[in-house]
Structures are given as structure tokens and as C-alpha cells.
């Protein structure tokens, strides 16, 4: 009898890849065969630092194109989002068709990040069972699942644009939020807001098509959110029991030298600063942050990843490194879980 074969596909951002990679590893531990799909660019990044031997022959890393040329700017979320929506569904379908040619390796389930809701549609079209995965808190998912209610109540229009500054709550026991802080409205560029709202709409549609909706959270952490959406299944936090293990899925090599430095600092004294894989600063913003950390007079660990600023080179204020060297530590990527 052929083993279960699950295709796993994350949204192409660091905070999405790592949790779903952890889920994939848990599936492998249960004897389930996994094909993990990244975009071509992220596939190269992830496999550069991945210990492939730890998965044996139970997990295969593959890639499909996102539609952009290798040299194009993937920090342009509008361009990346539209390209993904236009290109990747057909490429995923082609990949599944190729895998399914061999009877013993046929895909039995697709687990897709809900921000890649189009993948759930592909699975449905091909008669394959599916599960949506949410890598963050259920409170952040609430805005997507409540989309129609937000439109009906006049909070946003049909294009996702806020119509009011009135603070909203999805339930009395959940944190309040301003409409301007909804995930898709946080961008300055209207084109990016429009493009990312398409992702949100597809995520909502996918949540209705999939058989399971699993979340990287727990009822103990988010009782109010889970009671509001009882169809969600908590399976996390996935990394909570793996804090000292070596994580997989990083885009850049971790700098573990900061751990010894952290151990030398007083307990609860260090400011940790990290902005994931997408955030881009202009030079003024970058310098303001640098000077703010200096003026805090606190020890700090700051992750300044490659490509974090719009400029080709990262320029710190004059004399900055000399002034902060005794209490500041700057790394290109940190072993965050550890």
C-alpha cells in the first residue's frame, strides 16, 4: 500500500516558511511522505542552509516559479503578489500531474498556507484532499474570516479600503483594532493594498473549500478567537517544544555567536529588534531606528538582514559602531528560537 504523500506549500515569507516547515517535519516523524514546495528564489535560500540528511528520503524539497525574473525585486509586494496569483496555480497543477504519474507516489493531500489560497483551489479541482494552515495567531486570522462582516458593517468597502477610523472588536474578549491596522491596509502604496486584498479574498474562499483548517496556536493562548471560529483546529505553537533544536527553513545563515553575548547580559535587559524578510527601510528610517536604539541606553541585539534598506549598502550614522560597541550587537540573521 502506498504511503500518504502530502504536498506542503508556504507563503514566500520567512515567518510563514519556518512554522510550516516545522509542521512538515512533524508529518515526516509520523511516517508521512512530504514534498515541500518553495518559490525558486526561496528554494535556493532555504536549501543553502538545510541539513537534508535529517529528513532522509521522506521529504523532498522542490520549487516552482513565482513568475518574476531572477533579478526582479521581490520586496515589491504588489508585483510579487500579482505574479504569484497569475503564475503559480498552473505550475502547481503541472507539478502534481507529474508526481501522480507514478502510482506509488500519488499526492493524497495538499497543505497550503492560507495566504496561498489558490493552492487549495488547485487541490479541489484535482480531487485532492486539502488543509489550510495559518502560521500566526488566530487573532490575526480573524480579520480574514470576518471579511464579509466588515463590509456589511461599513468598516471597509468591497476593495478592502477602510471607511471609518472607529475601533473594532471581533468579539468582546478579543483585542480592539483600528481598521487602518488590518493586515492588508498597512501599506502606503494603494496598488499593494489592492493586490494584497486579493490574497485575503482568496484566503477566505479557500477556508470554505478546505476540509481542515489548522492553526499554529492553542486554545489556552487564544480561547476567545477559537470560540469565535470553532471550525479551526489548534496544533501549536509548533516551535514551543523545539526551542533548542536546529530549525529548518531559514533564508539566511544564522549567526550563533550572539548567544554567548546574550548570556553575558543581565536577565530581561536586552532589546531584540528584527523585522522579518520583507520590511524595507529608507536611509532616514534606518538611521532613526539606529539612533533610537543608541539613545535607549540599553543593551540591544539588532538583526540587519541583507537587503533591509533601499540603498545598496547599509549606512550607519557616523561613528555609530564605535559608540555602541560595548552594549550593542548587530547580526545579519539571528537564531531567534534559541
Short mmCIF file of C-alpha atoms in Angstrom, two decimals, residues 63-331:
data_model
loop_
_atom_site.label_atom_id
_atom_site.label_comp_id
_atom_site.label_asym_id
_atom_site.label_seq_id
_atom_site.Cartn_x
_atom_site.Cartn_y
_atom_site.Cartn_z
CA UNK A 63 10.36 24.61 -6.37
CA UNK A 64 8.02 26.26 -8.82
CA UNK A 65 8.49 29.73 -10.36
CA UNK A 66 6.75 32.81 -8.95
CA UNK A 67 6.65 34.39 -12.41
CA UNK A 68 9.29 37.06 -11.81
CA UNK A 69 12.73 37.07 -13.39
CA UNK A 70 15.63 36.21 -11.03
CA UNK A 71 16.84 39.82 -10.90
CA UNK A 72 13.43 41.39 -10.20
CA UNK A 73 12.71 42.96 -6.80
CA UNK A 74 10.69 40.60 -4.63
CA UNK A 75 10.39 43.21 -1.90
CA UNK A 76 7.89 44.88 -4.26
CA UNK A 77 4.90 43.10 -2.72
CA UNK A 78 2.44 44.38 -5.30
CA UNK A 79 4.43 42.97 -8.21
CA UNK A 80 5.25 39.72 -6.36
CA UNK A 81 1.66 39.12 -5.24
CA UNK A 82 0.15 39.65 -8.69
CA UNK A 83 2.83 37.49 -10.29
CA UNK A 84 2.21 34.64 -7.82
CA UNK A 85 -1.54 34.74 -8.47
CA UNK A 86 -1.02 34.72 -12.23
CA UNK A 87 1.76 32.12 -12.44
CA UNK A 88 1.84 29.63 -9.61
CA UNK A 89 -1.59 27.90 -9.81
CA UNK A 90 -0.89 26.39 -13.24
CA UNK A 91 2.68 25.48 -12.21
CA UNK A 92 1.41 23.68 -9.11
CA UNK A 93 -1.10 21.77 -11.20
CA UNK A 94 1.68 20.72 -13.60
CA UNK A 95 3.84 19.55 -10.69
CA UNK A 96 1.02 17.45 -9.19
CA UNK A 97 0.28 15.89 -12.58
CA UNK A 98 3.95 14.94 -12.95
CA UNK A 99 4.10 13.43 -9.43
CA UNK A 100 0.87 11.50 -9.94
CA UNK A 101 2.20 9.68 -13.00
CA UNK A 102 3.79 7.23 -10.58
CA UNK A 103 1.06 5.31 -8.78
CA UNK A 104 3.11 4.78 -5.61
CA UNK A 105 3.79 8.50 -5.15
CA UNK A 106 0.36 9.99 -5.82
CA UNK A 107 -0.48 13.11 -3.81
CA UNK A 108 -3.06 12.36 -1.12
CA UNK A 109 -3.31 15.80 0.49
CA UNK A 110 -2.25 19.43 -0.05
CA UNK A 111 -1.46 21.58 2.99
CA UNK A 112 -1.25 25.22 1.95
CA UNK A 113 -0.61 28.42 3.83
CA UNK A 114 -3.98 30.18 3.77
CA UNK A 115 -2.28 33.16 2.12
CA UNK A 116 -1.74 30.77 -0.81
CA UNK A 117 -5.45 30.05 -1.01
CA UNK A 118 -5.22 29.43 -4.76
CA UNK A 119 -3.38 26.16 -3.93
CA UNK A 120 -6.48 24.91 -2.09
CA UNK A 121 -8.49 25.66 -5.25
CA UNK A 122 -6.00 23.64 -7.33
CA UNK A 123 -6.33 20.69 -4.94
CA UNK A 124 -10.13 20.90 -5.10
CA UNK A 125 -10.05 21.00 -8.89
CA UNK A 126 -7.82 17.91 -8.99
CA UNK A 127 -9.89 15.95 -6.49
CA UNK A 128 -7.22 16.01 -3.78
CA UNK A 129 -7.99 16.48 -0.08
CA UNK A 130 -6.66 19.68 1.44
CA UNK A 131 -5.91 21.56 4.65
CA UNK A 132 -5.33 25.26 5.12
CA UNK A 133 -2.60 26.29 7.56
CA UNK A 134 -2.33 29.57 9.47
CA UNK A 135 1.22 30.19 10.78
CA UNK A 136 0.45 33.09 13.14
CA UNK A 137 -2.09 33.92 15.84
CA UNK A 138 -5.78 33.25 15.28
CA UNK A 139 -6.44 36.88 16.28
CA UNK A 140 -4.68 37.96 13.07
CA UNK A 141 -6.74 35.46 11.09
CA UNK A 142 -9.97 36.91 12.48
CA UNK A 143 -9.94 39.86 10.08
CA UNK A 144 -9.89 37.49 7.09
CA UNK A 145 -12.62 35.21 8.38
CA UNK A 146 -14.75 38.28 9.25
CA UNK A 147 -14.26 39.97 5.87
CA UNK A 148 -17.90 39.94 4.79
CA UNK A 149 -18.99 41.20 8.19
CA UNK A 150 -16.53 44.11 7.91
CA UNK A 151 -18.01 45.01 4.52
CA UNK A 152 -21.62 44.62 5.66
CA UNK A 153 -20.99 46.82 8.72
CA UNK A 154 -19.43 49.59 6.63
CA UNK A 155 -15.96 49.21 8.16
CA UNK A 156 -14.32 48.60 4.76
CA UNK A 157 -15.54 48.79 1.17
CA UNK A 158 -15.59 45.85 -1.25
CA UNK A 159 -11.96 46.63 -2.19
CA UNK A 160 -10.79 46.42 1.42
CA UNK A 161 -10.31 50.17 1.93
CA UNK A 162 -11.26 51.39 5.45
CA UNK A 163 -14.31 53.66 5.53
CA UNK A 164 -14.04 54.62 9.21
CA UNK A 165 -11.49 55.23 11.97
CA UNK A 166 -13.79 53.61 14.53
CA UNK A 167 -12.05 50.97 16.65
CA UNK A 168 -13.47 47.49 16.10
CA UNK A 169 -13.50 44.22 18.01
CA UNK A 170 -14.29 40.82 16.55
CA UNK A 171 -15.56 39.74 19.96
CA UNK A 172 -15.80 41.42 23.37
CA UNK A 173 -12.88 39.40 24.70
CA UNK A 174 -10.54 39.96 21.74
CA UNK A 175 -8.14 42.92 21.44
CA UNK A 176 -9.52 46.05 19.72
CA UNK A 177 -8.01 47.16 16.41
CA UNK A 178 -8.25 50.18 14.13
CA UNK A 179 -9.34 49.45 10.53
CA UNK A 180 -6.16 51.15 9.29
CA UNK A 181 -4.16 48.40 11.06
CA UNK A 182 -5.84 45.49 9.28
CA UNK A 183 -3.13 43.42 7.60
CA UNK A 184 -3.86 44.44 4.02
CA UNK A 185 -4.35 48.17 4.77
CA UNK A 186 -0.92 48.76 6.32
CA UNK A 187 0.83 49.50 3.02
CA UNK A 188 1.46 53.05 1.78
CA UNK A 189 1.05 52.12 -1.88
CA UNK A 190 -2.62 51.74 -2.98
CA UNK A 191 -1.57 49.15 -5.59
CA UNK A 192 -0.06 46.93 -2.88
CA UNK A 193 -3.20 47.30 -0.74
CA UNK A 194 -5.33 46.22 -3.71
CA UNK A 195 -3.03 43.29 -4.58
CA UNK A 196 -2.77 42.01 -1.02
CA UNK A 197 -6.53 42.29 -0.59
CA UNK A 198 -6.82 39.80 -3.45
CA UNK A 199 -4.72 37.40 -1.33
CA UNK A 200 -7.10 37.96 1.60
CA UNK A 201 -10.21 37.32 -0.54
CA UNK A 202 -8.69 34.11 -1.90
CA UNK A 203 -7.72 33.07 1.63
CA UNK A 204 -11.33 33.45 2.73
CA UNK A 205 -12.57 31.47 -0.27
CA UNK A 206 -10.02 28.74 0.45
CA UNK A 207 -11.17 28.47 4.07
CA UNK A 208 -14.59 27.43 2.76
CA UNK A 209 -13.22 24.85 0.34
CA UNK A 210 -10.76 23.01 2.55
CA UNK A 211 -11.59 20.01 4.74
CA UNK A 212 -9.41 21.14 7.65
CA UNK A 213 -8.15 24.50 8.87
CA UNK A 214 -5.18 24.03 11.19
CA UNK A 215 -3.60 26.87 13.16
CA UNK A 216 -0.24 27.42 14.79
CA UNK A 217 -1.79 28.33 18.13
CA UNK A 218 -3.64 26.80 21.08
CA UNK A 219 -6.98 27.25 22.83
CA UNK A 220 -5.12 28.10 26.05
CA UNK A 221 -3.44 31.06 24.32
CA UNK A 222 -6.43 32.30 22.32
CA UNK A 223 -9.61 30.99 23.88
CA UNK A 224 -11.71 33.93 22.61
CA UNK A 225 -10.61 33.61 18.99
CA UNK A 226 -11.09 29.84 18.88
CA UNK A 227 -14.56 30.10 20.43
CA UNK A 228 -15.46 32.59 17.71
CA UNK A 229 -14.29 30.19 14.98
CA UNK A 230 -14.93 26.64 16.29
CA UNK A 231 -14.04 25.03 12.93
CA UNK A 232 -10.37 25.93 13.43
CA UNK A 233 -8.08 23.20 14.78
CA UNK A 234 -5.20 24.28 17.06
CA UNK A 235 -1.95 22.35 16.56
CA UNK A 236 0.57 24.78 18.02
CA UNK A 237 2.58 26.65 18.87
CA UNK A 238 4.64 24.25 16.73
CA UNK A 239 8.00 25.62 17.83
CA UNK A 240 7.27 25.69 21.55
CA UNK A 241 8.67 22.22 22.17
CA UNK A 242 11.62 22.72 19.83
CA UNK A 243 13.34 25.77 21.28
CA UNK A 244 16.82 24.25 21.48
CA UNK A 245 16.66 22.27 18.24
CA UNK A 246 18.04 23.41 14.91
CA UNK A 247 15.25 24.99 12.92
CA UNK A 248 14.87 24.44 9.19
CA UNK A 249 13.60 26.91 6.62
CA UNK A 250 15.83 29.93 7.21
CA UNK A 251 16.57 32.19 4.25
CA UNK A 252 19.93 33.30 5.66
CA UNK A 253 22.62 31.68 7.76
CA UNK A 254 22.13 32.16 11.48
CA UNK A 255 24.84 33.95 13.45
CA UNK A 256 25.03 31.91 16.65
CA UNK A 257 27.85 33.99 18.12
CA UNK A 258 25.23 36.34 19.59
CA UNK A 259 24.09 33.61 22.02
CA UNK A 260 27.28 33.82 24.08
CA UNK A 261 26.94 37.62 24.10
CA UNK A 262 23.32 37.34 25.28
CA UNK A 263 24.36 35.04 28.12
CA UNK A 264 26.64 37.80 29.42
CA UNK A 265 23.81 40.35 29.72
CA UNK A 266 21.59 40.79 32.80
CA UNK A 267 18.26 38.96 32.67
CA UNK A 268 15.45 40.83 30.85
CA UNK A 269 17.77 43.68 29.88
CA UNK A 270 18.22 43.26 26.11
CA UNK A 271 16.10 44.91 23.42
CA UNK A 272 15.69 42.49 20.49
CA UNK A 273 14.94 44.04 17.10
CA UNK A 274 14.04 42.00 13.99
CA UNK A 275 11.77 42.76 11.03
CA UNK A 276 11.40 39.51 9.09
CA UNK A 277 12.13 39.02 5.42
CA UNK A 278 10.01 41.74 3.72
CA UNK A 279 10.37 45.02 5.62
CA UNK A 280 12.39 47.64 3.75
CA UNK A 281 13.68 50.87 5.33
CA UNK A 282 14.80 54.03 3.59
CA UNK A 283 18.01 55.57 4.88
CA UNK A 284 16.24 58.11 7.11
CA UNK A 285 14.11 55.44 8.79
CA UNK A 286 17.14 53.21 9.26
CA UNK A 287 19.16 55.97 10.90
CA UNK A 288 16.24 56.94 13.16
CA UNK A 289 16.00 53.35 14.38
CA UNK A 290 19.75 53.13 14.90
CA UNK A 291 19.83 56.36 16.90
CA UNK A 292 16.76 55.35 18.89
CA UNK A 293 18.48 52.15 19.98
CA UNK A 294 21.58 54.13 20.93
CA UNK A 295 19.56 56.64 22.96
CA UNK A 296 17.76 53.85 24.82
CA UNK A 297 20.98 53.26 26.80
CA UNK A 298 20.06 49.59 26.91
CA UNK A 299 21.90 46.57 25.51
CA UNK A 300 20.35 45.55 22.20
CA UNK A 301 20.53 42.77 19.64
CA UNK A 302 19.57 44.06 16.18
CA UNK A 303 19.06 41.86 13.13
CA UNK A 304 20.03 43.75 9.97
CA UNK A 305 19.45 41.25 7.18
CA UNK A 306 20.84 41.61 3.64
CA UNK A 307 18.68 43.98 1.59
CA UNK A 308 16.97 45.56 4.59
CA UNK A 309 17.47 49.10 3.24
CA UNK A 310 16.58 50.52 -0.16
CA UNK A 311 20.18 51.54 -0.66
CA UNK A 312 22.73 49.00 -1.96
CA UNK A 313 24.85 49.37 1.19
CA UNK A 314 23.65 49.75 4.77
CA UNK A 315 24.97 53.08 6.12
CA UNK A 316 25.02 53.60 9.87
CA UNK A 317 25.31 57.11 11.37
CA UNK A 318 28.87 58.46 11.58
CA UNK A 319 30.80 56.85 14.44
CA UNK A 320 27.84 54.65 15.34
CA UNK A 321 29.66 51.34 15.62
CA UNK A 322 32.32 52.82 17.88
CA UNK A 323 29.70 54.36 20.19
CA UNK A 324 27.51 51.27 20.60
CA UNK A 325 30.16 48.55 20.50
CA UNK A 326 30.14 47.99 24.29
CA UNK A 327 26.39 47.27 24.54
CA UNK A 328 25.01 46.72 21.04
CA UNK A 329 25.23 43.61 18.91
CA UNK A 330 24.27 43.62 15.21
CA UNK A 331 23.91 40.37 13.24
#
